Each structure stands twice: as structure tokens, then as C-alpha cells.
mmCIF file of the N, C-alpha and C atoms, coordinates in Angstrom:
data_MODEL
# 
_entry.id   MODEL 
# 
loop_
_atom_site.group_PDB 
_atom_site.id 
_atom_site.type_symbol 
_atom_site.label_atom_id 
_atom_site.label_alt_id 
_atom_site.label_comp_id 
_atom_site.label_asym_id 
_atom_site.label_entity_id 
_atom_site.label_seq_id 
_atom_site.pdbx_PDB_ins_code 
_atom_site.Cartn_x 
_atom_site.Cartn_y 
_atom_site.Cartn_z 
_atom_site.occupancy 
_atom_site.B_iso_or_equiv 
_atom_site.pdbx_formal_charge 
_atom_site.auth_seq_id 
_atom_site.auth_comp_id 
_atom_site.auth_asym_id 
_atom_site.auth_atom_id 
_atom_site.pdbx_PDB_model_num 
ATOM 1   N N  . UNK A 1 1  ? 0.844  -1.178 0.000   1.00 0.00 ? 1  UNK A N  1 
ATOM 2   C CA . UNK A 1 1  ? 0.000  0.000  0.000   1.00 0.00 ? 1  UNK A CA 1 
ATOM 3   C C  . UNK A 1 1  ? 0.898  1.252  0.000   1.00 0.00 ? 1  UNK A C  1 
ATOM 4   N N  . UNK A 1 2  ? 0.609  2.250  -0.830  1.00 0.00 ? 2  UNK A N  1 
ATOM 5   C CA . UNK A 1 2  ? 1.438  3.456  -0.879  1.00 0.00 ? 2  UNK A CA 1 
ATOM 6   C C  . UNK A 1 2  ? 1.404  4.213  0.447   1.00 0.00 ? 2  UNK A C  1 
ATOM 7   N N  . UNK A 1 3  ? 2.516  4.852  0.729   1.00 0.00 ? 3  UNK A N  1 
ATOM 8   C CA . UNK A 1 3  ? 2.628  5.624  1.958   1.00 0.00 ? 3  UNK A CA 1 
ATOM 9   C C  . UNK A 1 3  ? 1.789  6.895  1.838   1.00 0.00 ? 3  UNK A C  1 
ATOM 10  N N  . UNK A 1 4  ? 1.017  7.192  2.856   1.00 0.00 ? 4  UNK A N  1 
ATOM 11  C CA . UNK A 1 4  ? 0.163  8.375  2.846   1.00 0.00 ? 4  UNK A CA 1 
ATOM 12  C C  . UNK A 1 4  ? 0.997  9.607  3.196   1.00 0.00 ? 4  UNK A C  1 
ATOM 13  N N  . UNK A 1 5  ? 0.905  10.626 2.371   1.00 0.00 ? 5  UNK A N  1 
ATOM 14  C CA . UNK A 1 5  ? 1.653  11.859 2.620   1.00 0.00 ? 5  UNK A CA 1 
ATOM 15  C C  . UNK A 1 5  ? 0.816  12.832 3.437   1.00 0.00 ? 5  UNK A C  1 
ATOM 16  N N  . UNK A 1 6  ? 1.509  13.552 4.288   1.00 0.00 ? 6  UNK A N  1 
ATOM 17  C CA . UNK A 1 6  ? 0.835  14.585 5.060   1.00 0.00 ? 6  UNK A CA 1 
ATOM 18  C C  . UNK A 1 6  ? 0.647  15.808 4.187   1.00 0.00 ? 6  UNK A C  1 
ATOM 19  N N  . UNK A 1 7  ? -0.467 16.478 4.351   1.00 0.00 ? 7  UNK A N  1 
ATOM 20  C CA . UNK A 1 7  ? -0.701 17.704 3.600   1.00 0.00 ? 7  UNK A CA 1 
ATOM 21  C C  . UNK A 1 7  ? 0.163  18.806 4.192   1.00 0.00 ? 7  UNK A C  1 
ATOM 22  N N  . UNK A 1 8  ? 0.690  19.638 3.313   1.00 0.00 ? 8  UNK A N  1 
ATOM 23  C CA . UNK A 1 8  ? 1.561  20.725 3.735   1.00 0.00 ? 8  UNK A CA 1 
ATOM 24  C C  . UNK A 1 8  ? 0.773  22.019 3.721   1.00 0.00 ? 8  UNK A C  1 
ATOM 25  N N  . UNK A 1 9  ? 0.863  22.754 4.789   1.00 0.00 ? 9  UNK A N  1 
ATOM 26  C CA . UNK A 1 9  ? 0.224  24.056 4.874   1.00 0.00 ? 9  UNK A CA 1 
ATOM 27  C C  . UNK A 1 9  ? 1.023  25.045 4.019   1.00 0.00 ? 9  UNK A C  1 
ATOM 28  N N  . UNK A 1 10 ? 0.389  25.751 3.093   1.00 0.00 ? 10 UNK A N  1 
ATOM 29  C CA . UNK A 1 10 ? 1.114  26.706 2.241   1.00 0.00 ? 10 UNK A CA 1 
ATOM 30  C C  . UNK A 1 10 ? 1.927  27.733 3.032   1.00 0.00 ? 10 UNK A C  1 
ATOM 31  N N  . UNK A 1 11 ? 1.480  28.063 4.213   1.00 0.00 ? 11 UNK A N  1 
ATOM 32  C CA . UNK A 1 11 ? 2.231  29.020 5.041   1.00 0.00 ? 11 UNK A CA 1 
ATOM 33  C C  . UNK A 1 11 ? 3.573  28.416 5.450   1.00 0.00 ? 11 UNK A C  1 
ATOM 34  N N  . UNK A 1 12 ? 3.591  27.117 5.752   1.00 0.00 ? 12 UNK A N  1 
ATOM 35  C CA . UNK A 1 12 ? 4.832  26.450 6.137   1.00 0.00 ? 12 UNK A CA 1 
ATOM 36  C C  . UNK A 1 12 ? 5.814  26.396 4.971   1.00 0.00 ? 12 UNK A C  1 
ATOM 37  N N  . UNK A 1 13 ? 5.312  26.117 3.772   1.00 0.00 ? 13 UNK A N  1 
ATOM 38  C CA . UNK A 1 13 ? 6.209  26.046 2.620   1.00 0.00 ? 13 UNK A CA 1 
ATOM 39  C C  . UNK A 1 13 ? 6.767  27.421 2.284   1.00 0.00 ? 13 UNK A C  1 
ATOM 40  N N  . UNK A 1 14 ? 6.045  28.473 2.561   1.00 0.00 ? 14 UNK A N  1 
ATOM 41  C CA . UNK A 1 14 ? 6.562  29.830 2.340   1.00 0.00 ? 14 UNK A CA 1 
ATOM 42  C C  . UNK A 1 14 ? 7.720  30.124 3.287   1.00 0.00 ? 14 UNK A C  1 
ATOM 43  N N  . UNK A 1 15 ? 7.625  29.634 4.508   1.00 0.00 ? 15 UNK A N  1 
ATOM 44  C CA . UNK A 1 15 ? 8.707  29.850 5.471   1.00 0.00 ? 15 UNK A CA 1 
ATOM 45  C C  . UNK A 1 15 ? 9.993  29.181 4.995   1.00 0.00 ? 15 UNK A C  1 
ATOM 46  N N  . UNK A 1 16 ? 9.881  27.975 4.462   1.00 0.00 ? 16 UNK A N  1 
ATOM 47  C CA . UNK A 1 16 ? 11.058 27.254 3.966   1.00 0.00 ? 16 UNK A CA 1 
ATOM 48  C C  . UNK A 1 16 ? 11.628 27.954 2.745   1.00 0.00 ? 16 UNK A C  1 
ATOM 49  N N  . UNK A 1 17 ? 10.768 28.411 1.848   1.00 0.00 ? 17 UNK A N  1 
ATOM 50  C CA . UNK A 1 17 ? 11.220 29.052 0.616   1.00 0.00 ? 17 UNK A CA 1 
ATOM 51  C C  . UNK A 1 17 ? 11.969 30.352 0.892   1.00 0.00 ? 17 UNK A C  1 
ATOM 52  N N  . UNK A 1 18 ? 11.711 30.975 2.015   1.00 0.00 ? 18 UNK A N  1 
ATOM 53  C CA . UNK A 1 18 ? 12.360 32.239 2.355   1.00 0.00 ? 18 UNK A CA 1 
ATOM 54  C C  . UNK A 1 18 ? 13.729 32.048 2.992   1.00 0.00 ? 18 UNK A C  1 
ATOM 55  N N  . UNK A 1 19 ? 14.087 30.831 3.370   1.00 0.00 ? 19 UNK A N  1 
ATOM 56  C CA . UNK A 1 19 ? 15.358 30.594 4.057   1.00 0.00 ? 19 UNK A CA 1 
ATOM 57  C C  . UNK A 1 19 ? 16.524 30.563 3.082   1.00 0.00 ? 19 UNK A C  1 
ATOM 58  N N  . UNK A 1 20 ? 17.670 30.990 3.550   1.00 0.00 ? 20 UNK A N  1 
ATOM 59  C CA . UNK A 1 20 ? 18.911 30.963 2.782   1.00 0.00 ? 20 UNK A CA 1 
ATOM 60  C C  . UNK A 1 20 ? 19.922 30.085 3.499   1.00 0.00 ? 20 UNK A C  1 
ATOM 61  N N  . UNK A 1 21 ? 20.947 29.685 2.760   1.00 0.00 ? 21 UNK A N  1 
ATOM 62  C CA . UNK A 1 21 ? 22.008 28.858 3.325   1.00 0.00 ? 21 UNK A CA 1 
ATOM 63  C C  . UNK A 1 21 ? 22.697 29.565 4.486   1.00 0.00 ? 21 UNK A C  1 
ATOM 64  N N  . UNK A 1 22 ? 23.007 28.815 5.501   1.00 0.00 ? 22 UNK A N  1 
ATOM 65  C CA . UNK A 1 22 ? 23.757 29.313 6.645   1.00 0.00 ? 22 UNK A CA 1 
ATOM 66  C C  . UNK A 1 22 ? 24.812 28.254 6.976   1.00 0.00 ? 22 UNK A C  1 
ATOM 67  N N  . UNK A 1 23 ? 26.074 28.657 7.204   1.00 0.00 ? 23 UNK A N  1 
ATOM 68  C CA . UNK A 1 23 ? 27.135 27.679 7.488   1.00 0.00 ? 23 UNK A CA 1 
ATOM 69  C C  . UNK A 1 23 ? 26.823 26.742 8.661   1.00 0.00 ? 23 UNK A C  1 
ATOM 70  N N  . UNK A 1 24 ? 25.988 27.172 9.576   1.00 0.00 ? 24 UNK A N  1 
ATOM 71  C CA . UNK A 1 24 ? 25.656 26.318 10.725  1.00 0.00 ? 24 UNK A CA 1 
ATOM 72  C C  . UNK A 1 24 ? 24.847 25.091 10.299  1.00 0.00 ? 24 UNK A C  1 
ATOM 73  N N  . UNK A 1 25 ? 24.308 25.084 9.081   1.00 0.00 ? 25 UNK A N  1 
ATOM 74  C CA . UNK A 1 25 ? 23.518 23.949 8.609   1.00 0.00 ? 25 UNK A CA 1 
ATOM 75  C C  . UNK A 1 25 ? 24.351 22.680 8.481   1.00 0.00 ? 25 UNK A C  1 
ATOM 76  N N  . UNK A 1 26 ? 25.681 22.815 8.391   1.00 0.00 ? 26 UNK A N  1 
ATOM 77  C CA . UNK A 1 26 ? 26.527 21.621 8.316   1.00 0.00 ? 26 UNK A CA 1 
ATOM 78  C C  . UNK A 1 26 ? 26.442 20.810 9.612   1.00 0.00 ? 26 UNK A C  1 
ATOM 79  N N  . UNK A 1 27 ? 26.104 21.447 10.719  1.00 0.00 ? 27 UNK A N  1 
ATOM 80  C CA . UNK A 1 27 ? 25.904 20.731 11.981  1.00 0.00 ? 27 UNK A CA 1 
ATOM 81  C C  . UNK A 1 27 ? 24.416 20.612 12.299  1.00 0.00 ? 27 UNK A C  1 
ATOM 82  N N  . UNK A 1 28 ? 23.575 20.846 11.309  1.00 0.00 ? 28 UNK A N  1 
ATOM 83  C CA . UNK A 1 28 ? 22.130 20.845 11.513  1.00 0.00 ? 28 UNK A CA 1 
ATOM 84  C C  . UNK A 1 28 ? 21.579 19.501 11.924  1.00 0.00 ? 28 UNK A C  1 
ATOM 85  N N  . UNK A 1 29 ? 20.436 19.540 12.539  1.00 0.00 ? 29 UNK A N  1 
ATOM 86  C CA . UNK A 1 29 ? 19.789 18.329 13.011  1.00 0.00 ? 29 UNK A CA 1 
ATOM 87  C C  . UNK A 1 29 ? 18.544 17.991 12.187  1.00 0.00 ? 29 UNK A C  1 
ATOM 88  N N  . UNK A 1 30 ? 17.996 18.973 11.471  1.00 0.00 ? 30 UNK A N  1 
ATOM 89  C CA . UNK A 1 30 ? 16.784 18.709 10.702  1.00 0.00 ? 30 UNK A CA 1 
ATOM 90  C C  . UNK A 1 30 ? 17.134 18.253 9.291   1.00 0.00 ? 30 UNK A C  1 
ATOM 91  N N  . UNK A 1 31 ? 16.174 17.605 8.645   1.00 0.00 ? 31 UNK A N  1 
ATOM 92  C CA . UNK A 1 31 ? 16.370 17.147 7.273   1.00 0.00 ? 31 UNK A CA 1 
ATOM 93  C C  . UNK A 1 31 ? 16.603 18.351 6.357   1.00 0.00 ? 31 UNK A C  1 
ATOM 94  N N  . UNK A 1 32 ? 15.902 19.446 6.602   1.00 0.00 ? 32 UNK A N  1 
ATOM 95  C CA . UNK A 1 32 ? 16.076 20.647 5.788   1.00 0.00 ? 32 UNK A CA 1 
ATOM 96  C C  . UNK A 1 32 ? 17.510 21.165 5.881   1.00 0.00 ? 32 UNK A C  1 
ATOM 97  N N  . UNK A 1 33 ? 18.024 21.303 7.091   1.00 0.00 ? 33 UNK A N  1 
ATOM 98  C CA . UNK A 1 33 ? 19.380 21.835 7.286   1.00 0.00 ? 33 UNK A CA 1 
ATOM 99  C C  . UNK A 1 33 ? 20.432 20.934 6.645   1.00 0.00 ? 33 UNK A C  1 
ATOM 100 N N  . UNK A 1 34 ? 20.295 19.635 6.832   1.00 0.00 ? 34 UNK A N  1 
ATOM 101 C CA . UNK A 1 34 ? 21.247 18.699 6.234   1.00 0.00 ? 34 UNK A CA 1 
ATOM 102 C C  . UNK A 1 34 ? 21.174 18.751 4.717   1.00 0.00 ? 34 UNK A C  1 
ATOM 103 N N  . UNK A 1 35 ? 19.966 18.818 4.182   1.00 0.00 ? 35 UNK A N  1 
ATOM 104 C CA . UNK A 1 35 ? 19.778 18.849 2.739   1.00 0.00 ? 35 UNK A CA 1 
ATOM 105 C C  . UNK A 1 35 ? 20.326 20.112 2.111   1.00 0.00 ? 35 UNK A C  1 
ATOM 106 N N  . UNK A 1 36 ? 20.102 21.258 2.731   1.00 0.00 ? 36 UNK A N  1 
ATOM 107 C CA . UNK A 1 36 ? 20.577 22.522 2.165   1.00 0.00 ? 36 UNK A CA 1 
ATOM 108 C C  . UNK A 1 36 ? 22.095 22.587 2.250   1.00 0.00 ? 36 UNK A C  1 
ATOM 109 N N  . UNK A 1 37 ? 22.693 22.026 3.303   1.00 0.00 ? 37 UNK A N  1 
ATOM 110 C CA . UNK A 1 37 ? 24.151 21.999 3.425   1.00 0.00 ? 37 UNK A CA 1 
ATOM 111 C C  . UNK A 1 37 ? 24.754 21.104 2.339   1.00 0.00 ? 37 UNK A C  1 
ATOM 112 N N  . UNK A 1 38 ? 24.142 19.955 2.087   1.00 0.00 ? 38 UNK A N  1 
ATOM 113 C CA . UNK A 1 38 ? 24.651 19.057 1.057   1.00 0.00 ? 38 UNK A CA 1 
ATOM 114 C C  . UNK A 1 38 ? 24.519 19.685 -0.331  1.00 0.00 ? 38 UNK A C  1 
ATOM 115 N N  . UNK A 1 39 ? 23.397 20.325 -0.594  1.00 0.00 ? 39 UNK A N  1 
ATOM 116 C CA . UNK A 1 39 ? 23.191 20.992 -1.881  1.00 0.00 ? 39 UNK A CA 1 
ATOM 117 C C  . UNK A 1 39 ? 24.199 22.111 -2.073  1.00 0.00 ? 39 UNK A C  1 
ATOM 118 N N  . UNK A 1 40 ? 24.471 22.861 -1.023  1.00 0.00 ? 40 UNK A N  1 
ATOM 119 C CA . UNK A 1 40 ? 25.450 23.941 -1.097  1.00 0.00 ? 40 UNK A CA 1 
ATOM 120 C C  . UNK A 1 40 ? 26.836 23.387 -1.405  1.00 0.00 ? 40 UNK A C  1 
ATOM 121 N N  . UNK A 1 41 ? 27.184 22.283 -0.777  1.00 0.00 ? 41 UNK A N  1 
ATOM 122 C CA . UNK A 1 41 ? 28.476 21.641 -1.004  1.00 0.00 ? 41 UNK A CA 1 
ATOM 123 C C  . UNK A 1 41 ? 28.608 21.194 -2.457  1.00 0.00 ? 41 UNK A C  1 
ATOM 124 N N  . UNK A 1 42 ? 27.570 20.582 -2.993  1.00 0.00 ? 42 UNK A N  1 
ATOM 125 C CA . UNK A 1 42 ? 27.596 20.123 -4.379  1.00 0.00 ? 42 UNK A CA 1 
ATOM 126 C C  . UNK A 1 42 ? 27.718 21.294 -5.353  1.00 0.00 ? 42 UNK A C  1 
ATOM 127 N N  . UNK A 1 43 ? 26.965 22.345 -5.119  1.00 0.00 ? 43 UNK A N  1 
ATOM 128 C CA . UNK A 1 43 ? 27.025 23.515 -6.000  1.00 0.00 ? 43 UNK A CA 1 
ATOM 129 C C  . UNK A 1 43 ? 28.398 24.174 -5.925  1.00 0.00 ? 43 UNK A C  1 
ATOM 130 N N  . UNK A 1 44 ? 28.967 24.261 -4.729  1.00 0.00 ? 44 UNK A N  1 
ATOM 131 C CA . UNK A 1 44 ? 30.297 24.864 -4.567  1.00 0.00 ? 44 UNK A CA 1 
ATOM 132 C C  . UNK A 1 44 ? 31.351 24.033 -5.293  1.00 0.00 ? 44 UNK A C  1 
ATOM 133 N N  . UNK A 1 45 ? 31.275 22.720 -5.160  1.00 0.00 ? 45 UNK A N  1 
ATOM 134 C CA . UNK A 1 45 ? 32.232 21.835 -5.839  1.00 0.00 ? 45 UNK A CA 1 
ATOM 135 C C  . UNK A 1 45 ? 32.148 21.997 -7.350  1.00 0.00 ? 45 UNK A C  1 
ATOM 136 N N  . UNK A 1 46 ? 30.936 22.031 -7.887  1.00 0.00 ? 46 UNK A N  1 
ATOM 137 C CA . UNK A 1 46 ? 30.767 22.189 -9.332  1.00 0.00 ? 46 UNK A CA 1 
ATOM 138 C C  . UNK A 1 46 ? 31.279 23.539 -9.807  1.00 0.00 ? 46 UNK A C  1 
ATOM 139 N N  . UNK A 1 47 ? 31.034 24.581 -9.037  1.00 0.00 ? 47 UNK A N  1 
ATOM 140 C CA . UNK A 1 47 ? 31.490 25.916 -9.417  1.00 0.00 ? 47 UNK A CA 1 
ATOM 141 C C  . UNK A 1 47 ? 33.011 25.976 -9.459  1.00 0.00 ? 47 UNK A C  1 
ATOM 142 N N  . UNK A 1 48 ? 33.655 25.417 -8.463  1.00 0.00 ? 48 UNK A N  1 
ATOM 143 C CA . UNK A 1 48 ? 35.130 25.447 -8.380  1.00 0.00 ? 48 UNK A CA 1 
ATOM 144 C C  . UNK A 1 48 ? 35.741 24.567 -9.466  1.00 0.00 ? 48 UNK A C  1 
ATOM 145 N N  . UNK A 1 49 ? 35.124 23.430 -9.749  1.00 0.00 ? 49 UNK A N  1 
ATOM 146 C CA . UNK A 1 49 ? 35.669 22.506 -10.742 1.00 0.00 ? 49 UNK A CA 1 
ATOM 147 C C  . UNK A 1 49 ? 35.623 23.100 -12.150 1.00 0.00 ? 49 UNK A C  1 
ATOM 148 N N  . UNK A 1 50 ? 34.622 23.865 -12.445 1.00 0.00 ? 50 UNK A N  1 
ATOM 149 C CA . UNK A 1 50 ? 34.521 24.466 -13.774 1.00 0.00 ? 50 UNK A CA 1 
ATOM 150 C C  . UNK A 1 50 ? 33.771 23.568 -14.729 1.00 0.00 ? 50 UNK A C  1 
ATOM 151 N N  . UNK A 1 51 ? 33.970 23.820 -16.016 1.00 0.00 ? 51 UNK A N  1 
ATOM 152 C CA . UNK A 1 51 ? 33.255 23.068 -17.029 1.00 0.00 ? 51 UNK A CA 1 
ATOM 153 C C  . UNK A 1 51 ? 34.155 22.035 -17.686 1.00 0.00 ? 51 UNK A C  1 
ATOM 154 N N  . UNK A 1 52 ? 33.561 21.144 -18.437 1.00 0.00 ? 52 UNK A N  1 
ATOM 155 C CA . UNK A 1 52 ? 34.318 20.097 -19.129 1.00 0.00 ? 52 UNK A CA 1 
ATOM 156 C C  . UNK A 1 52 ? 35.243 20.699 -20.167 1.00 0.00 ? 52 UNK A C  1 
ATOM 157 N N  . UNK A 1 53 ? 34.811 21.764 -20.828 1.00 0.00 ? 53 UNK A N  1 
ATOM 158 C CA . UNK A 1 53 ? 35.607 22.367 -21.887 1.00 0.00 ? 53 UNK A CA 1 
ATOM 159 C C  . UNK A 1 53 ? 36.632 23.386 -21.381 1.00 0.00 ? 53 UNK A C  1 
ATOM 160 N N  . UNK A 1 54 ? 36.886 23.350 -20.100 1.00 0.00 ? 54 UNK A N  1 
ATOM 161 C CA . UNK A 1 54 ? 37.849 24.281 -19.494 1.00 0.00 ? 54 UNK A CA 1 
ATOM 162 C C  . UNK A 1 54 ? 39.226 24.088 -20.111 1.00 0.00 ? 54 UNK A C  1 
ATOM 163 N N  . UNK A 1 55 ? 39.868 25.182 -20.462 1.00 0.00 ? 55 UNK A N  1 
ATOM 164 C CA . UNK A 1 55 ? 41.204 25.119 -21.058 1.00 0.00 ? 55 UNK A CA 1 
ATOM 165 C C  . UNK A 1 55 ? 42.245 25.125 -19.951 1.00 0.00 ? 55 UNK A C  1 
ATOM 166 N N  . UNK A 1 56 ? 43.202 24.251 -20.071 1.00 0.00 ? 56 UNK A N  1 
ATOM 167 C CA . UNK A 1 56 ? 44.266 24.163 -19.078 1.00 0.00 ? 56 UNK A CA 1 
ATOM 168 C C  . UNK A 1 56 ? 45.390 25.130 -19.428 1.00 0.00 ? 56 UNK A C  1 
ATOM 169 N N  . UNK A 1 57 ? 46.040 25.666 -18.431 1.00 0.00 ? 57 UNK A N  1 
ATOM 170 C CA . UNK A 1 57 ? 47.150 26.589 -18.643 1.00 0.00 ? 57 UNK A CA 1 
ATOM 171 C C  . UNK A 1 57 ? 48.403 25.855 -19.041 1.00 0.00 ? 57 UNK A C  1 
# 
């Protein structure tokens, strides 16, 4: 049987959408904090790595 999802209050989703990354999220305890820290890490790694067509010096 499929898992029943809880309905989300639109006011709650607005609160999450307004949040920005904070370095303290790396020690976060909530799923949101852990997820945003991991996403930030991935985006930072990709930005620093550059593109596939990057020319070497």
C-alpha cells in the first residue's frame, strides 16, 4: 500500500522558501538543514571545478 503523505500548509512552505544557506547547517539536526548543506556543497564543488571544456594553462 502506498505511503500516505501529510498535507503541507502553504504558510509552512513559504517559510522554507524564504530561508537561505547558513554555514551552521553543516551541523544541523533537521532534514532541511542537512539537505541545504549538502546541496550547497555540491554547488560549490561544481562551481570550483569548472566546465568540461575548461582550457588548461
